[in-house]
mmCIF file of N, CA and C in Angstrom:
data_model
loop_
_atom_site.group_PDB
_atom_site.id
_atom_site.type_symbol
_atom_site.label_atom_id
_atom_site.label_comp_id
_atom_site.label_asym_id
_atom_site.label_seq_id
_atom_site.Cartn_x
_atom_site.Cartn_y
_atom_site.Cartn_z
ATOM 1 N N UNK A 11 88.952 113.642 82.643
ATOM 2 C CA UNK A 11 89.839 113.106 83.656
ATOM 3 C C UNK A 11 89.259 113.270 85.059
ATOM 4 N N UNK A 12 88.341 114.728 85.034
ATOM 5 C CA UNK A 12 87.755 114.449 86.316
ATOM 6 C C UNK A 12 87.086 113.293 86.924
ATOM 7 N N UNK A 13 86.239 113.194 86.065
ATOM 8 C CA UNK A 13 85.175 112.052 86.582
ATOM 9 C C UNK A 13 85.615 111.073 86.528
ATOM 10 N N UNK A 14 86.827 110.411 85.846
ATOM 11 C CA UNK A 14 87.512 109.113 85.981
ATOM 12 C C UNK A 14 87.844 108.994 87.440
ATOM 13 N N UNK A 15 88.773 110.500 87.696
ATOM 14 C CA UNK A 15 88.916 110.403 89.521
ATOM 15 C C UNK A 15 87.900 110.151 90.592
ATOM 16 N N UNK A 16 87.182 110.967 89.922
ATOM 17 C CA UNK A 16 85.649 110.946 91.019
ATOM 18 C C UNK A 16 85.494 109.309 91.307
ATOM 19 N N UNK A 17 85.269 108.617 90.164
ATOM 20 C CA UNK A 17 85.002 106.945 90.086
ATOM 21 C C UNK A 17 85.730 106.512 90.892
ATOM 22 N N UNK A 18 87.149 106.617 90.553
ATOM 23 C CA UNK A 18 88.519 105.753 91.516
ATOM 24 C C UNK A 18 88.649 106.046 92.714
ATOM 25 N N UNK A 19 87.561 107.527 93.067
ATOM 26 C CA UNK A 19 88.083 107.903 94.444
ATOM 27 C C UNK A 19 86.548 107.189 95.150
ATOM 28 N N UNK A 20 85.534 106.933 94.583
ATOM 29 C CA UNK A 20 84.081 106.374 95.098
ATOM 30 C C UNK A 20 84.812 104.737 95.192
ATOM 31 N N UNK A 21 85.421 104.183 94.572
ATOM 32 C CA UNK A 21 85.813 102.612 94.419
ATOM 33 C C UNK A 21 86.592 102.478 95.741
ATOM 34 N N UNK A 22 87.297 103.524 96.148
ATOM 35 C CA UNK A 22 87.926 103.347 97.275
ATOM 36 C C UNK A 22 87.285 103.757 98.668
ATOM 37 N N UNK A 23 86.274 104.517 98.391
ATOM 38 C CA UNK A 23 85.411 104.600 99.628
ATOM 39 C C UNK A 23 84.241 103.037 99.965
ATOM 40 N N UNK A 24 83.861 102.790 98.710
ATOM 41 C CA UNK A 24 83.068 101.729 98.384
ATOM 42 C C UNK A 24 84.174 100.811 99.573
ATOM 43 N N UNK A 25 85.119 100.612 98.827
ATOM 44 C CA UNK A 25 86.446 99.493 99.098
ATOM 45 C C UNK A 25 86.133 99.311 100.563
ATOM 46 N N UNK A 26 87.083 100.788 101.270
ATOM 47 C CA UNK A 26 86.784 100.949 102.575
ATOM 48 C C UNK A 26 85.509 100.512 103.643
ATOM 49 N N UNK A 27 84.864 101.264 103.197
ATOM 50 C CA UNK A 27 83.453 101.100 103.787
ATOM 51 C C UNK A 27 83.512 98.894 103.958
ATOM 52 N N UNK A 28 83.002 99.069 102.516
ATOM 53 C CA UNK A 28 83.010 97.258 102.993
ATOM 54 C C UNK A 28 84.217 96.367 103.874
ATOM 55 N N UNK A 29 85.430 96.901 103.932
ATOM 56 C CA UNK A 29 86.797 96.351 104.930
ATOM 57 C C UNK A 29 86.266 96.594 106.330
ATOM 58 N N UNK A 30 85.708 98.002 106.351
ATOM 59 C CA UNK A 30 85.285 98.172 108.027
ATOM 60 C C UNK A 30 84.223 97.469 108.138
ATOM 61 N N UNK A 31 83.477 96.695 107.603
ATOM 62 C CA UNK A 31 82.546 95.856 108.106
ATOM 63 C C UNK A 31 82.910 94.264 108.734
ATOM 64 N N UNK A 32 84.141 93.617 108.148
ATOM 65 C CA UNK A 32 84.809 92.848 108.595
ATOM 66 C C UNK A 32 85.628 92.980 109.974
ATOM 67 N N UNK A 33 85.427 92.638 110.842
ATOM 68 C CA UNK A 33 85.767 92.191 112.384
ATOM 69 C C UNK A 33 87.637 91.429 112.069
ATOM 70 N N UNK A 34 87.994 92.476 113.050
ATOM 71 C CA UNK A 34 89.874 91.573 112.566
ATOM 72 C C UNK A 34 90.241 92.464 111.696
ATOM 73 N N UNK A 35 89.680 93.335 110.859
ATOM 74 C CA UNK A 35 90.333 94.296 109.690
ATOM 75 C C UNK A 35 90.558 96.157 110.431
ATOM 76 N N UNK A 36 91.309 96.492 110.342
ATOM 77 C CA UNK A 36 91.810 97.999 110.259
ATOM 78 C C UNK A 36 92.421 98.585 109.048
ATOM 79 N N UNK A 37 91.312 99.450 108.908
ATOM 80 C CA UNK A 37 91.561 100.374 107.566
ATOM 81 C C UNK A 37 92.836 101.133 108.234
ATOM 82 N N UNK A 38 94.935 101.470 107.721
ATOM 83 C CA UNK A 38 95.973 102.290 108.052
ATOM 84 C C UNK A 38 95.139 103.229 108.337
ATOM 85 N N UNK A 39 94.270 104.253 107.340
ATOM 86 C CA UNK A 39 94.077 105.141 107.481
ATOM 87 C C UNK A 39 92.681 105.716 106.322
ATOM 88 N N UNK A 40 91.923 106.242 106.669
ATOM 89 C CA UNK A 40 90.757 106.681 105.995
ATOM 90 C C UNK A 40 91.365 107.035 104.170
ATOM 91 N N UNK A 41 90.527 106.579 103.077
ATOM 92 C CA UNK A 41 91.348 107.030 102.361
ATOM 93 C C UNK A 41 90.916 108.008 101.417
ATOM 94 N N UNK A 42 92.379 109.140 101.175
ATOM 95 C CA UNK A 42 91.769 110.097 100.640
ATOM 96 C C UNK A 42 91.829 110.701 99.145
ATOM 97 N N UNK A 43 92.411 109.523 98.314
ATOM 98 C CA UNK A 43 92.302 109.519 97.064
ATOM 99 C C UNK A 43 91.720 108.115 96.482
ATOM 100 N N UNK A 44 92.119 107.509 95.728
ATOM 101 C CA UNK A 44 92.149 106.239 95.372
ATOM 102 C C UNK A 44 93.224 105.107 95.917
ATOM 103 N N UNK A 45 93.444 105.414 97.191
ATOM 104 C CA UNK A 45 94.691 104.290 98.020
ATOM 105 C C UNK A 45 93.823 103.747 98.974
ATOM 106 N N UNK A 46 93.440 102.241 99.097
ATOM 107 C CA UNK A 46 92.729 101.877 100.398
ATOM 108 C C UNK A 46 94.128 100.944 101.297
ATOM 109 N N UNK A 47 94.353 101.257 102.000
ATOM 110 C CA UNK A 47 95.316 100.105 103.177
ATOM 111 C C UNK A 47 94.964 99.616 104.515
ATOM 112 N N UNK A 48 94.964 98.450 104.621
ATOM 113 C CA UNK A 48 94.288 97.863 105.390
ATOM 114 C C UNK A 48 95.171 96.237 105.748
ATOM 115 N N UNK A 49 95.046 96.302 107.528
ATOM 116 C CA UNK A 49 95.832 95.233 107.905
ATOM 117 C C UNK A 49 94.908 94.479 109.026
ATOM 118 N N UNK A 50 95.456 93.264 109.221
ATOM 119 C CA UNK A 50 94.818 92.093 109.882
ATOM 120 C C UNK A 50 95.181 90.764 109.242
ATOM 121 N N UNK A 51 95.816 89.934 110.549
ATOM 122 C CA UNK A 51 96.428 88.973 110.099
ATOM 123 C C UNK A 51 97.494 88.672 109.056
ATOM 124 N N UNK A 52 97.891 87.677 108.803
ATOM 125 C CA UNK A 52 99.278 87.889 107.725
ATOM 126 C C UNK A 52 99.358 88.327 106.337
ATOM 127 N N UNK A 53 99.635 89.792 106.109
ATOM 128 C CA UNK A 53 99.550 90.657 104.836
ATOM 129 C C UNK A 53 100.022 89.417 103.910
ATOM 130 N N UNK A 54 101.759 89.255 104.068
ATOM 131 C CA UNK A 54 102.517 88.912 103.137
ATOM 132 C C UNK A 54 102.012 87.420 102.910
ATOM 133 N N UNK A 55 101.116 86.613 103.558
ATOM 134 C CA UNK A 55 100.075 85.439 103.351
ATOM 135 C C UNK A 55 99.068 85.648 102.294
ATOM 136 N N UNK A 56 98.688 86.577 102.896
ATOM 137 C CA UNK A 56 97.473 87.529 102.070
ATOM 138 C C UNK A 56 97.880 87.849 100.787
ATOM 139 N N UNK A 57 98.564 88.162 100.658
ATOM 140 C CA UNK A 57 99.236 88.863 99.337
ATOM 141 C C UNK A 57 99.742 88.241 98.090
ATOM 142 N N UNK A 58 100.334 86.730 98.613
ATOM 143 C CA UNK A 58 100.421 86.028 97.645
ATOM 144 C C UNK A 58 99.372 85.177 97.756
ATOM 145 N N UNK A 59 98.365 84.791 98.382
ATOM 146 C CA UNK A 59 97.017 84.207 97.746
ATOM 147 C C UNK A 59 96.399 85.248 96.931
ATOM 148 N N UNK A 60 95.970 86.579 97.415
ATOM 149 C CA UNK A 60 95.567 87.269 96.308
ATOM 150 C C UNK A 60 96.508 86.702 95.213
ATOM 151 N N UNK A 61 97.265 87.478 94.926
ATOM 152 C CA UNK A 61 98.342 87.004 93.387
ATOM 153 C C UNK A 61 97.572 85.825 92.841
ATOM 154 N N UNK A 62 97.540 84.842 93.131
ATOM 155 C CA UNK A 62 97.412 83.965 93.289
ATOM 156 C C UNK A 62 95.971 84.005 92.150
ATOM 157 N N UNK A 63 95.299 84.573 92.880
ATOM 158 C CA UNK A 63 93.356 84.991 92.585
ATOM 159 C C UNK A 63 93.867 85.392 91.197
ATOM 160 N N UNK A 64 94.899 86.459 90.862
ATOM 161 C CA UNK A 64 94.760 87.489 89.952
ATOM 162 C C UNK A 64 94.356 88.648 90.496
ATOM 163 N N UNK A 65 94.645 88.951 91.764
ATOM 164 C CA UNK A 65 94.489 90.645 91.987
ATOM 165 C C UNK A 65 95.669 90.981 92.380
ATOM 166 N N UNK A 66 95.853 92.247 91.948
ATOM 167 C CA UNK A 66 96.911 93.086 91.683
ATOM 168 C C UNK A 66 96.928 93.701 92.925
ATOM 169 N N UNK A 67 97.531 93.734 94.162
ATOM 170 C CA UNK A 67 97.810 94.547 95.362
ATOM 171 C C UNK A 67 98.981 95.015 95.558
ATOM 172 N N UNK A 68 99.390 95.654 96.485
ATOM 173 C CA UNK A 68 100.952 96.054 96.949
ATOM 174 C C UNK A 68 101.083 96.043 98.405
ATOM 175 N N UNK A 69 102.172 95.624 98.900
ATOM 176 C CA UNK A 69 102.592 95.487 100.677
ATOM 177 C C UNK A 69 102.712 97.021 101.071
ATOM 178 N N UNK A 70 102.841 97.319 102.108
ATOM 179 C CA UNK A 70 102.861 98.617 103.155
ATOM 180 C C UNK A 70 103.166 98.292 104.264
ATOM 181 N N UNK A 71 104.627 98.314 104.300
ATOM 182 C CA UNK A 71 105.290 98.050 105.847
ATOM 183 C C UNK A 71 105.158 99.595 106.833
ATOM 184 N N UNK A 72 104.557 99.266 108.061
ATOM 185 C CA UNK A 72 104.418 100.654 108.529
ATOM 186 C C UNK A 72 104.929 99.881 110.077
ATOM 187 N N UNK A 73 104.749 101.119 110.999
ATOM 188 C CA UNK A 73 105.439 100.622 112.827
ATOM 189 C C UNK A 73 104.322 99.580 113.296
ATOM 190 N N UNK A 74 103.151 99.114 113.175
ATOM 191 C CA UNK A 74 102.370 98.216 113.573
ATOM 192 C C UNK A 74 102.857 96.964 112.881
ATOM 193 N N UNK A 75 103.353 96.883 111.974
ATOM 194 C CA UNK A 75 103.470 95.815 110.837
ATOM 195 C C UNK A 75 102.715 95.675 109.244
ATOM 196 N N UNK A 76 103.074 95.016 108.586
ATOM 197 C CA UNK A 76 102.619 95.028 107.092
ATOM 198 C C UNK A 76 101.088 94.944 106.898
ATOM 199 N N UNK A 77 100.827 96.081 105.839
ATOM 200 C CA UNK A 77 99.345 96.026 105.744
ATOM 201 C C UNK A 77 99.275 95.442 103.912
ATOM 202 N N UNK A 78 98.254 95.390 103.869
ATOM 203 C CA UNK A 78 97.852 95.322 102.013
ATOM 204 C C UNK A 78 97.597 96.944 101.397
ATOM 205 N N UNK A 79 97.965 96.635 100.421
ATOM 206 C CA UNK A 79 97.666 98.697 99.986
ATOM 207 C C UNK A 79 97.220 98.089 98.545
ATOM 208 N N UNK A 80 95.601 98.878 98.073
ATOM 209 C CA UNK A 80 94.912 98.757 97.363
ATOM 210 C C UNK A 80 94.534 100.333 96.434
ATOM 211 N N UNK A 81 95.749 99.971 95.285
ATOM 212 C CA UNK A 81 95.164 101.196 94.327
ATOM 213 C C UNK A 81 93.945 100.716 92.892
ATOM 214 N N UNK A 82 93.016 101.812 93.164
ATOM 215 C CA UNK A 82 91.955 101.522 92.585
ATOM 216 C C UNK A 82 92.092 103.148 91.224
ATOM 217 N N UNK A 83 92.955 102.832 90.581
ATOM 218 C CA UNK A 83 93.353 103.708 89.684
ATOM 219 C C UNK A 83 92.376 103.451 88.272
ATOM 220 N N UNK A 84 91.339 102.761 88.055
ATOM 221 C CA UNK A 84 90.434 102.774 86.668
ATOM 222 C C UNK A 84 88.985 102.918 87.179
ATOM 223 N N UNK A 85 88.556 103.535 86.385
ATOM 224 C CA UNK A 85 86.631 103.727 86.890
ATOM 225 C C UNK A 85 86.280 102.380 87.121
ATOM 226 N N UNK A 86 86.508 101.075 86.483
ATOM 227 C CA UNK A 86 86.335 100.362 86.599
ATOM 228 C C UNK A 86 86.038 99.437 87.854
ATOM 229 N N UNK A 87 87.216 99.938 88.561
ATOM 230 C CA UNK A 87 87.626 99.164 89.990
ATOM 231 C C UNK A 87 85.903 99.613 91.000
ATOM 232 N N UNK A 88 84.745 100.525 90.388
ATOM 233 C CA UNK A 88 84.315 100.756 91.645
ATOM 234 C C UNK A 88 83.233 99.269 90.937
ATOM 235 N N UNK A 89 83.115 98.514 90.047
ATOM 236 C CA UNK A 89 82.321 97.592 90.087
ATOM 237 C C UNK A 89 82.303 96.204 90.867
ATOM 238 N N UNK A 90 83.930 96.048 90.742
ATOM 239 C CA UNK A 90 84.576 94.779 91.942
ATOM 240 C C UNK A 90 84.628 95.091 92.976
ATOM 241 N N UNK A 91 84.598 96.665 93.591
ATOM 242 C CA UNK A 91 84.883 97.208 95.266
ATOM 243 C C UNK A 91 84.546 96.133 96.401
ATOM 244 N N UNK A 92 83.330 95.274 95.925
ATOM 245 C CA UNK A 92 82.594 94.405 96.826
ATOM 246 C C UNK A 92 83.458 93.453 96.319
ATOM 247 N N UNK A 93 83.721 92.542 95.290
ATOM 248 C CA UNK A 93 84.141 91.645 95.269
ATOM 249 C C UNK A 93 85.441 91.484 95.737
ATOM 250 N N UNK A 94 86.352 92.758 95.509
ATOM 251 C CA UNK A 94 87.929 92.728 96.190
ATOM 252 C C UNK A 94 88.125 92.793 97.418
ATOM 253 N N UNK A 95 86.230 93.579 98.255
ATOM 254 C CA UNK A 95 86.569 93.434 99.798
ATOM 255 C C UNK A 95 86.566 92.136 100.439
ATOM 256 N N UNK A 96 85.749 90.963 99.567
ATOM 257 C CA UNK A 96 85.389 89.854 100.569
ATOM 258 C C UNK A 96 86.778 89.291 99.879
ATOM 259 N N UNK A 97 87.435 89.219 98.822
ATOM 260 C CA UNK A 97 88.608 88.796 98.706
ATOM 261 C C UNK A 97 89.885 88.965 99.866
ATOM 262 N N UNK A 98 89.833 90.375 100.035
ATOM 263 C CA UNK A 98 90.728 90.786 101.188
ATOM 264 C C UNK A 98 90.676 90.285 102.051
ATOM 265 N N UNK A 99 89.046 90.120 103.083
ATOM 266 C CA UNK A 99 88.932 89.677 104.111
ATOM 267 C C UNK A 99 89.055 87.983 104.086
ATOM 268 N N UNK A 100 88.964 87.777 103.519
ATOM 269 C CA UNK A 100 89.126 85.815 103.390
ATOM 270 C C UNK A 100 90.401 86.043 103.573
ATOM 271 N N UNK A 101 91.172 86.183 102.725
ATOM 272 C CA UNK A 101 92.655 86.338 102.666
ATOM 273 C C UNK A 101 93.083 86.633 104.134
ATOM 274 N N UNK A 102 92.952 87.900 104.199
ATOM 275 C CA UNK A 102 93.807 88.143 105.776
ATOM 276 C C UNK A 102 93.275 87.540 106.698
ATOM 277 N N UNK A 103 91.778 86.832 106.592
ATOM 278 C CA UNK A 103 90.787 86.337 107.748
ATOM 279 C C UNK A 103 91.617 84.703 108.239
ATOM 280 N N UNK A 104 91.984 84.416 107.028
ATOM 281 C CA UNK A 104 92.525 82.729 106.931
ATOM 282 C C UNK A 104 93.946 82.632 107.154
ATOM 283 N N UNK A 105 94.585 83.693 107.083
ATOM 284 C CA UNK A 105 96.108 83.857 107.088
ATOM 285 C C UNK A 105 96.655 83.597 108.279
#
């Protein structure tokens, strides 16, 4: 079980890392398990085009306004990390 975490918690640094490279994106907050959240431009836009894709996200209403919240809960998730970041950023980039 450890190393499953270790994975989910690298998928979300992976995650991160690639969101802060996009211009217009703010990571809520550095993340410190397997939760990445991140806002720019219209979440709830964003959110149902993802759907849309087939990725599984969740909303995060906070005092700035709604972000996307990205749990990366399977070892798996650190192989798409890149592919779910440029997903994100299109999404909120076009919204």
């Amino acid at each position: 079980m450890l190393f499953r975490s270790a994975e989910c918690r690298a998928a979300a640094l992976a995650l991160a890392a690639r969101l802060r490279d996009h211009h217009g994106l703010e990571l809520v907050t550095e993340p410190e398990l397997d939760i990445v959240c991140v806002r720019g431009g219209d979440a709830e836009r964003a959110f149902a085009s993802l759907a849309q894709d087939g990725w599984h996200l969740a909303t995060l209403r906070t005092e700035q306004g709604t972000a996307l919240r990205c749990c990366l809960l399977k070892p798996e998730h650190l192989g798409v990390a890149d592919e779910l970041a440029d997903a994100i950023a299109s999404a909120l980039q076009s919204s």
